[in-house]
Amino acid sequence: MKGVGKDSAAKDPPITVPTIKGRTKKDSLALVAAVKAGLANKDWPVTTAPRPLPGAILPQKRIVAYYGNPLSKKMGILGELPPDQMLARFDKEIAAWTRADPSHPVQPALHLIAVVAQGAPGRDGKYRLRMTDSLINMVYGWAQKKHAITFLDVQVGQSTVQEELPRLVPFLKRPDVMLAIDPEFSMKDGSKPGTKIGTMTASDVNFAINLLSGLVKQYNLPPKILIVHRFTRRMLSDSKAIKLDPRVQVVINMDGWGQPWLKYDSYRAYVEAEPVEYTGFKLFYHNDTKKGDPLLTPAEVLMLNPKPLYIQYQ
């Protein structure tokens, strides 16, 4: 361990960060800054959030998810390897997080991009491709083998969450299927997905919350989880207007990639600084390591405050 901080500051004791080969001083300073900011932010934990209902996964457990789409090796680990190899690697990550924080049992999850933003308009000009029911059910079957929950991720392109989510209701009615929405690919200004970073509003998030809450109430389901991806401020406008519901647990997931210092800075600026309910942190096997940096370890991520309760590997 190596210390970063002023030993003489009685009110600001030194924070020690794990010693990992390949980490720079800039990485360590960014981690310490993120930790200190989190500790100083009195809005964590979110005391205005509803108390967890019976059957809620959070905060008792930590979700560890594999993300992607079986039709593409470039969209994430979920489709990069054959299913058996992918699930075997997944087991190793689950074990690592279990060792790192035994107080939070791991809830495994497979996170499928069920609506994929496209560079071409498609038949209806919406710049998105809906996955077939059979593909969704295939990934759901993989998840069941691992006692995992399934997330359906929606990249709306030039469509909207209001238009895309109702189609997924037959799946979301299942007690072990959750939802994620991705503002990066919500192109409200008519741009093509991938040409710029998109945005969603609190009303978009509230629509998703209300839909999930209604399903929980109607079908007597355990609370749902809603993941909202974020790595810039503009991606999610007016987060204070998100209306929390005890039937839906909301996670703002730090979705940015890059060197450790950049990921810490993004978590501090766009997730920790604007509390909603729970937080997540995404790890990219390739993009995070393309400059030679080792992938962040569970011990490093768990230094953050608040500690992310949703971990996603792409």
mmCIF file of C-alpha atoms in Angstrom:
data_model
loop_
_atom_site.group_PDB
_atom_site.id
_atom_site.type_symbol
_atom_site.label_atom_id
_atom_site.label_comp_id
_atom_site.label_asym_id
_atom_site.label_seq_id
_atom_site.Cartn_x
_atom_site.Cartn_y
_atom_site.Cartn_z
ATOM 1 C CA MET A 1 0.000 0.000 0.000
ATOM 2 C CA LYS A 2 1.180 3.539 -0.596
ATOM 3 C CA GLY A 3 -0.089 6.623 1.152
ATOM 4 C CA VAL A 4 -1.228 9.768 -0.595
ATOM 5 C CA GLY A 5 -2.102 12.724 1.603
ATOM 6 C CA LYS A 6 -0.784 14.877 4.437
ATOM 7 C CA ASP A 7 0.061 12.858 7.531
ATOM 8 C CA SER A 8 0.001 15.997 9.644
ATOM 9 C CA ALA A 9 -3.570 16.971 8.831
ATOM 10 C CA ALA A 10 -5.606 15.781 11.802
ATOM 11 C CA LYS A 11 -8.912 16.412 10.058
ATOM 12 C CA ASP A 12 -7.703 14.939 6.799
ATOM 13 C CA PRO A 13 -5.934 11.646 7.541
ATOM 14 C CA PRO A 14 -3.923 10.064 4.742
ATOM 15 C CA ILE A 15 -5.739 7.753 2.380
ATOM 16 C CA THR A 16 -3.828 4.677 1.315
ATOM 17 C CA VAL A 17 -4.418 3.268 -2.143
ATOM 18 C CA PRO A 18 -3.512 -0.237 -3.334
ATOM 19 C CA THR A 19 -0.098 -0.600 -4.928
ATOM 20 C CA ILE A 20 -0.690 -1.925 -8.430
ATOM 21 C CA LYS A 21 2.098 -2.265 -10.981
ATOM 22 C CA GLY A 22 1.537 0.204 -13.787
ATOM 23 C CA ARG A 23 -0.388 2.806 -11.780
ATOM 24 C CA THR A 24 0.861 6.390 -11.995
ATOM 25 C CA LYS A 25 0.938 9.149 -9.419
ATOM 26 C CA LYS A 26 -1.831 10.833 -11.409
ATOM 27 C CA ASP A 27 -3.965 7.709 -10.965
ATOM 28 C CA SER A 28 -3.371 7.704 -7.216
ATOM 29 C CA LEU A 29 -4.135 11.395 -6.822
ATOM 30 C CA ALA A 30 -7.345 11.063 -8.832
ATOM 31 C CA LEU A 31 -8.457 8.127 -6.680
ATOM 32 C CA VAL A 32 -7.754 10.039 -3.484
ATOM 33 C CA ALA A 33 -9.643 13.070 -4.820
ATOM 34 C CA ALA A 34 -12.632 10.876 -5.671
ATOM 35 C CA VAL A 35 -12.583 9.206 -2.260
ATOM 36 C CA LYS A 36 -12.351 12.527 -0.422
ATOM 37 C CA ALA A 37 -15.143 14.059 -2.487
ATOM 38 C CA GLY A 38 -17.374 11.108 -1.735
ATOM 39 C CA LEU A 39 -16.657 11.238 1.969
ATOM 40 C CA ALA A 40 -17.330 14.986 2.043
ATOM 41 C CA ASN A 41 -20.620 14.709 0.174
ATOM 42 C CA LYS A 42 -23.228 14.463 2.931
ATOM 43 C CA ASP A 43 -25.915 13.432 0.428
ATOM 44 C CA TRP A 44 -24.493 9.894 0.534
ATOM 45 C CA PRO A 45 -26.124 7.626 1.428
ATOM 46 C CA VAL A 46 -29.303 9.040 -0.117
ATOM 47 C CA THR A 47 -31.529 9.364 2.946
ATOM 48 C CA THR A 48 -34.493 10.497 0.847
ATOM 49 C CA ALA A 49 -34.523 7.216 -1.069
ATOM 50 C CA PRO A 50 -37.286 4.723 -0.231
ATOM 51 C CA ARG A 51 -36.464 1.915 2.166
ATOM 52 C CA PRO A 52 -35.763 -1.334 0.272
ATOM 53 C CA LEU A 53 -38.824 -3.557 -0.017
ATOM 54 C CA PRO A 54 -38.757 -7.312 0.654
ATOM 55 C CA GLY A 55 -37.019 -9.102 -2.189
ATOM 56 C CA ALA A 56 -34.875 -6.103 -3.164
ATOM 57 C CA ILE A 57 -31.373 -6.975 -4.379
ATOM 58 C CA LEU A 58 -29.765 -3.674 -3.381
ATOM 59 C CA PRO A 59 -28.049 -2.734 -1.138
ATOM 60 C CA GLN A 60 -27.670 -6.156 0.452
ATOM 61 C CA LYS A 61 -25.927 -7.607 -2.602
ATOM 62 C CA ARG A 62 -23.548 -6.346 -5.266
ATOM 63 C CA ILE A 63 -24.451 -7.063 -8.876
ATOM 64 C CA VAL A 64 -21.592 -8.123 -11.167
ATOM 65 C CA ALA A 65 -22.594 -8.198 -14.823
ATOM 66 C CA TYR A 66 -21.210 -9.254 -18.191
ATOM 67 C CA TYR A 67 -22.334 -6.865 -20.948
ATOM 68 C CA GLY A 68 -22.698 -7.081 -24.709
ATOM 69 C CA ASN A 69 -24.566 -8.817 -27.503
ATOM 70 C CA PRO A 70 -24.025 -12.340 -28.875
ATOM 71 C CA LEU A 71 -24.214 -11.032 -32.453
ATOM 72 C CA SER A 72 -21.062 -8.919 -32.064
ATOM 73 C CA LYS A 73 -17.581 -9.588 -30.713
ATOM 74 C CA LYS A 74 -16.949 -5.834 -30.525
ATOM 75 C CA MET A 75 -19.826 -4.803 -28.247
ATOM 76 C CA GLY A 76 -18.666 -6.545 -25.099
ATOM 77 C CA ILE A 77 -17.541 -9.728 -23.413
ATOM 78 C CA LEU A 78 -21.026 -11.238 -23.619
ATOM 79 C CA GLY A 79 -20.520 -11.815 -27.350
ATOM 80 C CA GLU A 80 -16.738 -11.889 -27.568
ATOM 81 C CA LEU A 81 -16.281 -15.497 -26.482
ATOM 82 C CA PRO A 82 -18.248 -18.708 -27.011
ATOM 83 C CA PRO A 83 -20.901 -19.005 -24.263
ATOM 84 C CA ASP A 84 -19.124 -21.701 -22.229
ATOM 85 C CA GLN A 85 -15.825 -19.797 -22.240
ATOM 86 C CA MET A 86 -17.576 -16.529 -21.462
ATOM 87 C CA LEU A 87 -19.422 -18.005 -18.489
ATOM 88 C CA ALA A 88 -16.254 -19.673 -17.170
ATOM 89 C CA ARG A 89 -14.446 -16.316 -17.235
ATOM 90 C CA PHE A 90 -17.469 -14.756 -15.584
ATOM 91 C CA ASP A 91 -17.153 -17.235 -12.703
ATOM 92 C CA LYS A 92 -13.634 -15.953 -12.029
ATOM 93 C CA GLU A 93 -14.794 -12.328 -11.803
ATOM 94 C CA ILE A 94 -17.614 -13.310 -9.454
ATOM 95 C CA ALA A 95 -15.125 -15.099 -7.221
ATOM 96 C CA ALA A 96 -12.794 -12.073 -7.216
ATOM 97 C CA TRP A 97 -15.569 -9.715 -6.089
ATOM 98 C CA THR A 98 -16.732 -12.197 -3.454
ATOM 99 C CA ARG A 99 -13.226 -12.284 -2.001
ATOM 100 C CA ALA A 100 -12.889 -8.505 -2.157
ATOM 101 C CA ASP A 101 -16.081 -7.810 -0.205
ATOM 102 C CA PRO A 102 -17.561 -10.837 1.576
ATOM 103 C CA SER A 103 -20.101 -8.555 3.281
ATOM 104 C CA HIS A 104 -21.881 -8.093 -0.047
ATOM 105 C CA PRO A 105 -22.769 -11.405 -1.724
ATOM 106 C CA VAL A 106 -22.492 -11.207 -5.495
ATOM 107 C CA GLN A 107 -25.625 -11.337 -7.619
ATOM 108 C CA PRO A 108 -24.482 -12.398 -11.114
ATOM 109 C CA ALA A 109 -26.113 -10.748 -14.134
ATOM 110 C CA LEU A 110 -25.956 -10.934 -17.915
ATOM 111 C CA HIS A 111 -26.532 -7.528 -19.489
ATOM 112 C CA LEU A 112 -27.825 -7.814 -23.052
ATOM 113 C CA ILE A 113 -28.066 -4.861 -25.438
ATOM 114 C CA ALA A 114 -31.606 -5.667 -26.574
ATOM 115 C CA VAL A 115 -32.087 -2.527 -28.687
ATOM 116 C CA VAL A 116 -28.898 -1.575 -30.539
ATOM 117 C CA ALA A 117 -28.248 1.901 -31.934
ATOM 118 C CA GLN A 118 -27.262 1.828 -35.618
ATOM 119 C CA GLY A 119 -25.440 4.101 -38.033
ATOM 120 C CA ALA A 120 -28.059 3.393 -40.711
ATOM 121 C CA PRO A 121 -31.702 4.496 -40.426
ATOM 122 C CA GLY A 122 -33.274 1.087 -40.996
ATOM 123 C CA ARG A 123 -36.739 0.484 -42.389
ATOM 124 C CA ASP A 124 -38.481 2.937 -40.070
ATOM 125 C CA GLY A 125 -35.733 5.559 -39.911
ATOM 126 C CA LYS A 126 -35.161 5.148 -36.163
ATOM 127 C CA TYR A 127 -31.438 4.273 -36.295
ATOM 128 C CA ARG A 128 -31.868 1.308 -33.977
ATOM 129 C CA LEU A 129 -32.191 -2.461 -34.289
ATOM 130 C CA ARG A 130 -34.461 -4.476 -32.002
ATOM 131 C CA MET A 131 -33.174 -7.904 -31.054
ATOM 132 C CA THR A 132 -35.486 -10.835 -31.697
ATOM 133 C CA ASP A 133 -37.392 -12.560 -28.910
ATOM 134 C CA SER A 134 -35.423 -15.737 -29.595
ATOM 135 C CA LEU A 135 -32.083 -13.988 -29.019
ATOM 136 C CA ILE A 136 -33.322 -12.414 -25.799
ATOM 137 C CA ASN A 137 -34.563 -15.792 -24.617
ATOM 138 C CA MET A 138 -31.223 -17.417 -25.498
ATOM 139 C CA VAL A 139 -29.297 -15.009 -23.248
ATOM 140 C CA TYR A 140 -31.967 -15.370 -20.581
ATOM 141 C CA GLY A 141 -31.354 -19.126 -20.706
ATOM 142 C CA TRP A 142 -27.616 -18.601 -20.181
ATOM 143 C CA ALA A 143 -28.398 -16.423 -17.176
ATOM 144 C CA GLN A 144 -30.687 -19.019 -15.626
ATOM 145 C CA LYS A 145 -27.905 -21.614 -15.778
ATOM 146 C CA LYS A 146 -25.805 -19.311 -13.579
ATOM 147 C CA HIS A 147 -28.660 -18.251 -11.271
ATOM 148 C CA ALA A 148 -28.111 -14.801 -12.751
ATOM 149 C CA ILE A 149 -30.546 -12.003 -13.441
ATOM 150 C CA THR A 150 -30.854 -10.528 -16.930
ATOM 151 C CA PHE A 151 -30.679 -6.853 -17.904
ATOM 152 C CA LEU A 152 -32.191 -5.639 -21.161
ATOM 153 C CA ASP A 153 -30.299 -2.571 -22.334
ATOM 154 C CA VAL A 154 -31.984 -0.053 -24.638
ATOM 155 C CA GLN A 155 -30.110 2.241 -27.049
ATOM 156 C CA VAL A 156 -32.967 4.182 -28.609
ATOM 157 C CA GLY A 157 -31.148 5.928 -31.480
ATOM 158 C CA GLN A 158 -33.720 8.326 -32.932
ATOM 159 C CA SER A 159 -36.553 6.450 -31.246
ATOM 160 C CA THR A 160 -37.554 7.071 -27.605
ATOM 161 C CA VAL A 161 -37.800 5.115 -24.384
ATOM 162 C CA GLN A 162 -41.545 5.727 -24.542
ATOM 163 C CA GLU A 163 -41.658 3.872 -27.874
ATOM 164 C CA GLU A 164 -39.134 1.110 -27.150
ATOM 165 C CA LEU A 165 -39.933 -0.078 -23.625
ATOM 166 C CA PRO A 166 -43.510 -1.355 -24.096
ATOM 167 C CA ARG A 167 -42.279 -4.017 -26.522
ATOM 168 C CA LEU A 168 -40.058 -5.440 -23.766
ATOM 169 C CA VAL A 169 -42.875 -5.756 -21.212
ATOM 170 C CA PRO A 170 -43.366 -9.518 -21.808
ATOM 171 C CA PHE A 171 -39.760 -10.015 -20.675
ATOM 172 C CA LEU A 172 -39.808 -7.389 -17.914
ATOM 173 C CA LYS A 173 -42.801 -9.187 -16.368
ATOM 174 C CA ARG A 174 -40.370 -11.930 -15.378
ATOM 175 C CA PRO A 175 -39.111 -11.475 -11.800
ATOM 176 C CA ASP A 176 -35.450 -11.885 -12.803
ATOM 177 C CA VAL A 177 -35.368 -9.490 -15.779
ATOM 178 C CA MET A 178 -34.278 -5.880 -15.233
ATOM 179 C CA LEU A 179 -33.864 -2.797 -17.437
ATOM 180 C CA ALA A 180 -31.107 -0.421 -18.539
ATOM 181 C CA ILE A 181 -31.294 2.741 -20.648
ATOM 182 C CA ASP A 182 -28.351 4.385 -22.380
ATOM 183 C CA PRO A 183 -28.436 8.173 -22.919
ATOM 184 C CA GLU A 184 -25.257 8.017 -25.015
ATOM 185 C CA PHE A 185 -27.304 6.747 -27.962
ATOM 186 C CA SER A 186 -30.448 8.825 -27.449
ATOM 187 C CA MET A 187 -30.195 11.252 -30.350
ATOM 188 C CA LYS A 188 -32.852 13.843 -29.581
ATOM 189 C CA ASP A 189 -31.333 16.362 -32.009
ATOM 190 C CA GLY A 190 -31.568 14.046 -35.007
ATOM 191 C CA SER A 191 -27.865 13.177 -35.174
ATOM 192 C CA LYS A 192 -26.741 9.707 -36.158
ATOM 193 C CA PRO A 193 -25.786 7.477 -33.204
ATOM 194 C CA GLY A 194 -22.039 7.380 -32.702
ATOM 195 C CA THR A 195 -21.384 10.826 -34.171
ATOM 196 C CA LYS A 196 -21.862 12.570 -30.821
ATOM 197 C CA ILE A 197 -22.913 11.747 -27.276
ATOM 198 C CA GLY A 198 -26.670 11.745 -26.801
ATOM 199 C CA THR A 199 -28.822 12.725 -23.885
ATOM 200 C CA MET A 200 -31.861 11.759 -21.832
ATOM 201 C CA THR A 201 -33.991 13.782 -19.476
ATOM 202 C CA ALA A 202 -35.369 13.041 -16.042
ATOM 203 C CA SER A 203 -38.744 12.522 -17.712
ATOM 204 C CA ASP A 204 -37.268 9.672 -19.773
ATOM 205 C CA VAL A 205 -35.945 8.038 -16.608
ATOM 206 C CA ASN A 206 -39.237 8.616 -14.814
ATOM 207 C CA PHE A 207 -41.125 6.951 -17.671
ATOM 208 C CA ALA A 208 -38.958 3.848 -17.247
ATOM 209 C CA ILE A 209 -39.423 3.926 -13.474
ATOM 210 C CA ASN A 210 -43.187 4.237 -13.782
ATOM 211 C CA LEU A 211 -43.393 1.383 -16.289
ATOM 212 C CA LEU A 212 -41.330 -0.935 -14.087
ATOM 213 C CA SER A 213 -43.194 0.091 -10.945
ATOM 214 C CA GLY A 214 -46.492 -0.695 -12.608
ATOM 215 C CA LEU A 215 -45.303 -4.179 -13.542
ATOM 216 C CA VAL A 216 -44.085 -4.847 -9.997
ATOM 217 C CA LYS A 217 -47.451 -3.815 -8.602
ATOM 218 C CA GLN A 218 -49.579 -5.577 -11.215
ATOM 219 C CA TYR A 219 -47.752 -8.921 -11.112
ATOM 220 C CA ASN A 220 -46.626 -8.888 -7.464
ATOM 221 C CA LEU A 221 -42.943 -8.943 -8.421
ATOM 222 C CA PRO A 222 -39.866 -8.204 -6.313
ATOM 223 C CA PRO A 223 -38.458 -4.700 -6.878
ATOM 224 C CA LYS A 224 -36.937 -4.033 -10.282
ATOM 225 C CA ILE A 225 -33.567 -2.435 -10.985
ATOM 226 C CA LEU A 226 -33.064 0.338 -13.538
ATOM 227 C CA ILE A 227 -29.548 1.109 -14.787
ATOM 228 C CA VAL A 228 -28.913 4.555 -16.315
ATOM 229 C CA HIS A 229 -25.527 4.892 -18.023
ATOM 230 C CA ARG A 230 -23.608 8.133 -17.633
ATOM 231 C CA PHE A 231 -20.123 9.515 -18.269
ATOM 232 C CA THR A 232 -20.807 13.185 -19.057
ATOM 233 C CA ARG A 233 -22.983 15.782 -17.375
ATOM 234 C CA ARG A 234 -25.104 16.406 -20.454
ATOM 235 C CA MET A 235 -26.009 12.725 -20.839
ATOM 236 C CA LEU A 236 -28.554 13.041 -18.043
ATOM 237 C CA SER A 237 -30.249 16.410 -17.630
ATOM 238 C CA ASP A 238 -31.984 17.464 -14.418
ATOM 239 C CA SER A 239 -31.175 14.339 -12.415
ATOM 240 C CA LYS A 240 -32.708 15.980 -9.323
ATOM 241 C CA ALA A 241 -36.112 15.604 -10.967
ATOM 242 C CA ILE A 242 -35.884 11.800 -11.016
ATOM 243 C CA LYS A 243 -38.756 10.521 -8.873
ATOM 244 C CA LEU A 244 -37.704 7.518 -6.853
ATOM 245 C CA ASP A 245 -40.133 4.678 -6.277
ATOM 246 C CA PRO A 246 -39.757 1.857 -3.723
ATOM 247 C CA ARG A 247 -40.592 -0.685 -6.431
ATOM 248 C CA VAL A 248 -37.645 0.377 -8.638
ATOM 249 C CA GLN A 249 -34.027 0.686 -7.535
ATOM 250 C CA VAL A 250 -32.146 3.219 -9.669
ATOM 251 C CA VAL A 251 -28.424 2.862 -10.405
ATOM 252 C CA ILE A 252 -26.421 5.595 -12.151
ATOM 253 C CA ASN A 253 -23.628 3.660 -13.837
ATOM 254 C CA MET A 254 -20.264 5.317 -14.584
ATOM 255 C CA ASP A 255 -19.924 4.114 -18.164
ATOM 256 C CA GLY A 256 -16.755 5.880 -19.283
ATOM 257 C CA TRP A 257 -13.578 4.182 -20.436
ATOM 258 C CA GLY A 258 -9.959 5.222 -20.257
ATOM 259 C CA GLN A 259 -7.014 5.365 -17.898
ATOM 260 C CA PRO A 260 -7.685 4.975 -14.148
ATOM 261 C CA TRP A 261 -7.385 8.691 -13.350
ATOM 262 C CA LEU A 262 -9.996 9.543 -15.981
ATOM 263 C CA LYS A 263 -12.431 6.918 -14.702
ATOM 264 C CA TYR A 264 -12.060 8.180 -11.129
ATOM 265 C CA ASP A 265 -12.572 11.766 -12.242
ATOM 266 C CA SER A 266 -15.685 10.797 -14.200
ATOM 267 C CA TYR A 267 -17.142 8.887 -11.263
ATOM 268 C CA ARG A 268 -16.548 11.870 -8.986
ATOM 269 C CA ALA A 269 -17.946 14.471 -11.408
ATOM 270 C CA TYR A 270 -20.924 12.718 -12.960
ATOM 271 C CA VAL A 271 -22.066 10.061 -10.488
ATOM 272 C CA GLU A 272 -20.927 10.890 -6.967
ATOM 273 C CA ALA A 273 -21.547 14.641 -7.347
ATOM 274 C CA GLU A 274 -25.215 14.187 -8.314
ATOM 275 C CA PRO A 275 -26.693 11.563 -5.971
ATOM 276 C CA VAL A 276 -29.761 9.684 -7.194
ATOM 277 C CA GLU A 277 -29.952 6.352 -5.326
ATOM 278 C CA TYR A 278 -27.230 3.763 -6.045
ATOM 279 C CA THR A 279 -24.088 3.796 -8.171
ATOM 280 C CA GLY A 280 -22.370 1.542 -10.675
ATOM 281 C CA PHE A 281 -18.956 1.332 -12.305
ATOM 282 C CA LYS A 282 -18.051 -0.093 -15.706
ATOM 283 C CA LEU A 283 -14.806 -1.890 -16.539
ATOM 284 C CA PHE A 284 -13.684 -2.351 -20.142
ATOM 285 C CA TYR A 285 -11.399 -5.311 -20.790
ATOM 286 C CA HIS A 286 -9.946 -3.637 -23.907
ATOM 287 C CA ASN A 287 -10.565 0.115 -23.877
ATOM 288 C CA ASP A 288 -9.393 0.593 -20.289
ATOM 289 C CA THR A 289 -6.134 -1.239 -21.000
ATOM 290 C CA LYS A 290 -5.278 -0.044 -24.531
ATOM 291 C CA LYS A 291 -2.529 2.275 -23.187
ATOM 292 C CA GLY A 292 -0.974 -0.470 -21.084
ATOM 293 C CA ASP A 293 -2.830 0.162 -17.826
ATOM 294 C CA PRO A 294 -3.902 -2.937 -15.906
ATOM 295 C CA LEU A 295 -7.655 -3.291 -15.452
ATOM 296 C CA LEU A 296 -8.852 -1.752 -12.208
ATOM 297 C CA THR A 297 -9.107 -4.328 -9.426
ATOM 298 C CA PRO A 298 -12.079 -4.836 -7.107
ATOM 299 C CA ALA A 299 -9.992 -3.435 -4.241
ATOM 300 C CA GLU A 300 -9.395 -0.194 -6.137
ATOM 301 C CA VAL A 301 -13.031 0.265 -7.148
ATOM 302 C CA LEU A 302 -14.195 -0.486 -3.611
ATOM 303 C CA MET A 303 -12.216 2.465 -2.264
ATOM 304 C CA LEU A 304 -14.724 4.831 -3.838
ATOM 305 C CA ASN A 305 -17.458 6.418 -1.778
ATOM 306 C CA PRO A 306 -20.212 5.548 -2.317
ATOM 307 C CA LYS A 307 -19.037 2.040 -3.108
ATOM 308 C CA PRO A 308 -20.568 0.946 -6.421
ATOM 309 C CA LEU A 309 -23.149 -1.799 -6.028
ATOM 310 C CA TYR A 310 -23.353 -2.539 -9.736
ATOM 311 C CA ILE A 311 -20.187 -3.628 -11.569
ATOM 312 C CA GLN A 312 -20.285 -4.100 -15.311
ATOM 313 C CA TYR A 313 -17.641 -5.722 -17.524
ATOM 314 C CA GLN A 314 -17.596 -4.993 -21.250
#
